Short mmCIF file of C-alpha atoms and ligand atoms in Angstrom, two decimals:
data_model
loop_
_atom_site.label_atom_id
_atom_site.label_comp_id
_atom_site.label_asym_id
_atom_site.label_seq_id
_atom_site.Cartn_x
_atom_site.Cartn_y
_atom_site.Cartn_z
CA MET A 28 -0.90 -19.85 4.82
CA ALA A 29 1.78 -20.16 2.33
CA VAL A 30 0.76 -23.78 1.48
CA SER A 31 -2.85 -22.64 1.19
CA VAL A 32 -1.85 -19.76 -1.14
CA LEU A 33 0.15 -22.48 -3.21
CA VAL A 34 -2.84 -24.93 -3.49
CA ALA A 35 -5.26 -22.14 -4.48
CA CYS A 36 -2.63 -21.11 -7.18
CA LEU A 37 -2.69 -24.68 -8.65
CA LEU A 38 -6.41 -24.77 -8.61
CA ALA A 39 -6.66 -21.40 -10.37
CA GLY A 40 -4.03 -21.89 -12.66
CA PRO A 41 -1.43 -18.90 -13.53
CA ALA A 42 -4.04 -16.07 -14.01
CA GLY A 43 -5.06 -16.61 -10.25
CA CYS A 44 -1.87 -16.80 -8.89
CA GLY A 45 -1.19 -13.31 -8.84
CA LEU A 46 1.69 -13.68 -11.17
CA PHE A 47 -0.13 -11.46 -13.84
CA GLY A 48 -2.28 -8.49 -13.55
CA PRO A 49 -1.69 -4.75 -13.83
CA ALA A 50 0.95 -5.11 -10.88
CA HIS A 51 3.19 -6.77 -13.30
CA GLY A 52 2.80 -4.42 -16.09
CA ALA A 53 3.66 -0.88 -17.10
CA PRO A 54 2.90 1.53 -14.40
CA ASP A 55 0.05 3.69 -14.49
CA PRO A 56 0.76 6.76 -16.41
CA GLN A 57 -0.70 8.91 -13.79
CA ALA A 58 1.81 7.67 -11.30
CA ASP A 59 4.34 9.73 -9.98
CA VAL A 60 6.07 7.12 -7.61
CA ILE A 61 5.47 3.35 -7.40
CA ILE A 62 5.77 1.31 -4.23
CA ASP A 63 5.95 -2.64 -4.39
CA MET A 64 4.25 -4.51 -1.72
CA GLY A 65 6.07 -7.44 -1.42
CA PHE A 66 6.30 -10.29 1.42
CA HIS A 67 4.73 -7.94 4.47
CA ARG A 68 6.56 -5.02 3.26
CA PHE A 69 5.99 -1.65 1.41
CA LYS A 70 9.22 -0.98 -0.69
CA PRO A 71 10.30 1.47 -0.39
CA THR A 72 9.31 2.03 2.91
CA ASP A 73 9.67 5.92 3.21
CA VAL A 74 8.93 8.00 0.28
CA THR A 75 8.91 11.73 -0.33
CA ILE A 76 6.71 13.51 -2.80
CA HIS A 77 5.06 16.70 -3.38
CA ALA A 78 1.21 17.69 -2.76
CA GLY A 79 -0.74 16.83 -5.63
CA GLN A 80 1.29 13.77 -6.79
CA ILE A 81 -0.13 10.25 -7.24
CA VAL A 82 1.52 7.12 -5.81
CA GLU A 83 0.76 3.67 -7.12
CA TRP A 84 0.95 0.79 -4.93
CA ARG A 85 1.71 -2.66 -6.79
CA ASN A 86 0.90 -5.97 -5.23
CA ILE A 87 3.61 -8.14 -6.68
CA SER A 88 3.14 -10.73 -4.00
CA LEU A 89 0.98 -13.71 -3.66
CA VAL A 90 -1.28 -12.34 -0.76
CA THR A 91 -3.79 -9.53 -0.35
CA HIS A 92 -2.56 -6.31 1.30
CA THR A 93 -4.05 -2.91 1.95
CA ILE A 94 -3.17 0.59 2.00
CA THR A 95 -4.55 1.87 5.15
CA ASP A 96 -4.19 5.19 6.70
CA ASP A 97 -7.05 5.29 9.64
CA PRO A 98 -6.00 5.53 13.18
CA ALA A 99 -9.55 3.96 13.85
CA LEU A 100 -8.54 0.98 11.79
CA ALA A 101 -5.10 0.35 13.32
CA ASP A 102 -4.20 -2.28 16.14
CA PHE A 103 -1.44 0.41 17.26
CA HIS A 104 -2.77 4.03 17.05
CA ALA A 105 0.91 5.06 16.15
CA ASP A 106 0.80 3.30 12.89
CA ALA A 107 -1.52 5.76 11.23
CA LEU A 108 -0.91 9.27 11.06
CA LEU A 109 -2.45 12.00 8.90
CA PRO A 110 -1.81 15.84 8.67
CA PRO A 111 -4.18 17.88 10.59
CA GLY A 112 -7.67 18.06 8.79
CA VAL A 113 -6.95 15.22 6.15
CA MET A 114 -9.54 12.54 5.93
CA PRO A 115 -8.48 8.84 6.65
CA PHE A 116 -8.12 6.53 3.47
CA ASP A 117 -8.36 2.77 3.25
CA SER A 118 -7.76 0.88 -0.33
CA GLY A 119 -9.61 -2.09 0.97
CA ASP A 120 -8.25 -5.45 -0.09
CA VAL A 121 -5.69 -5.16 -2.82
CA PRO A 122 -5.25 -8.94 -4.02
CA ALA A 123 -2.26 -10.15 -5.76
CA GLY A 124 -1.49 -8.71 -9.23
CA GLU A 125 -3.57 -5.59 -8.04
CA VAL A 126 -2.74 -2.00 -7.78
CA PHE A 127 -3.99 0.92 -5.86
CA LEU A 128 -3.65 4.60 -6.87
CA PHE A 129 -3.96 7.50 -4.26
CA LYS A 130 -3.43 11.36 -4.84
CA PHE A 131 -2.01 12.98 -2.00
CA PRO A 132 -3.77 16.36 -1.45
CA ALA A 133 -2.02 18.07 1.23
CA PRO A 134 1.27 18.44 2.66
CA GLY A 135 2.59 16.62 5.92
CA THR A 136 3.46 13.32 7.09
CA TYR A 137 1.23 10.21 6.25
CA ARG A 138 2.00 6.86 7.93
CA TYR A 139 0.05 3.81 6.68
CA PHE A 140 -0.15 0.25 7.26
CA CYS A 141 -1.61 -3.07 5.84
CA LYS A 142 -4.51 -4.12 7.89
CA HIS A 143 -3.75 -7.81 7.27
CA HIS A 144 0.22 -7.38 8.00
CA GLU A 145 0.15 -4.37 10.62
CA ARG A 146 1.32 -7.07 13.33
CA HIS A 147 4.03 -8.10 11.06
CA GLY A 148 5.53 -4.64 10.82
CA MET A 149 4.08 -3.82 7.21
CA LEU A 150 4.15 -0.09 7.54
CA GLY A 151 5.23 2.79 5.54
CA THR A 152 5.61 6.59 5.67
CA ILE A 153 5.06 9.20 3.01
CA THR A 154 6.33 12.75 3.44
CA VAL A 155 4.30 15.23 1.19
CA LEU A 156 6.18 18.44 0.53
CA PRO A 157 4.12 21.54 -0.66
CA ALA A 158 3.72 21.80 -4.16
CA PRO A 159 6.62 23.09 -5.87
CU1 LIG B 204 -0.23 -6.90 3.77
#
């Protein structure tokens, strides 16, 4: 996998390497919190915000990740958790260098994962407190 990424990098040139793109620029002005997606890891893993705040995930790695909170898409049911009544969400593929923004509407605990690396332990938790 790593070798094929490097080969793809050489063929595509720097712009195709994921070394450029929004994930490497200034954070989106709308974002309240930044979470980096590195090598099979969300960093920080656990984040606490308030309802209505926006999280920006930045894929600073060289591989595609997802931000997925949907029990129906999880290999292990416990890797996805939503507060009661909140709809599941899924970023879809976020390629290297790209970002994904999501506004958390309701308080509660959100446990999410990357569809490609759930089995590698790429998991995160967002604790959303009531709006101040
Ligand atoms: Cu991933």
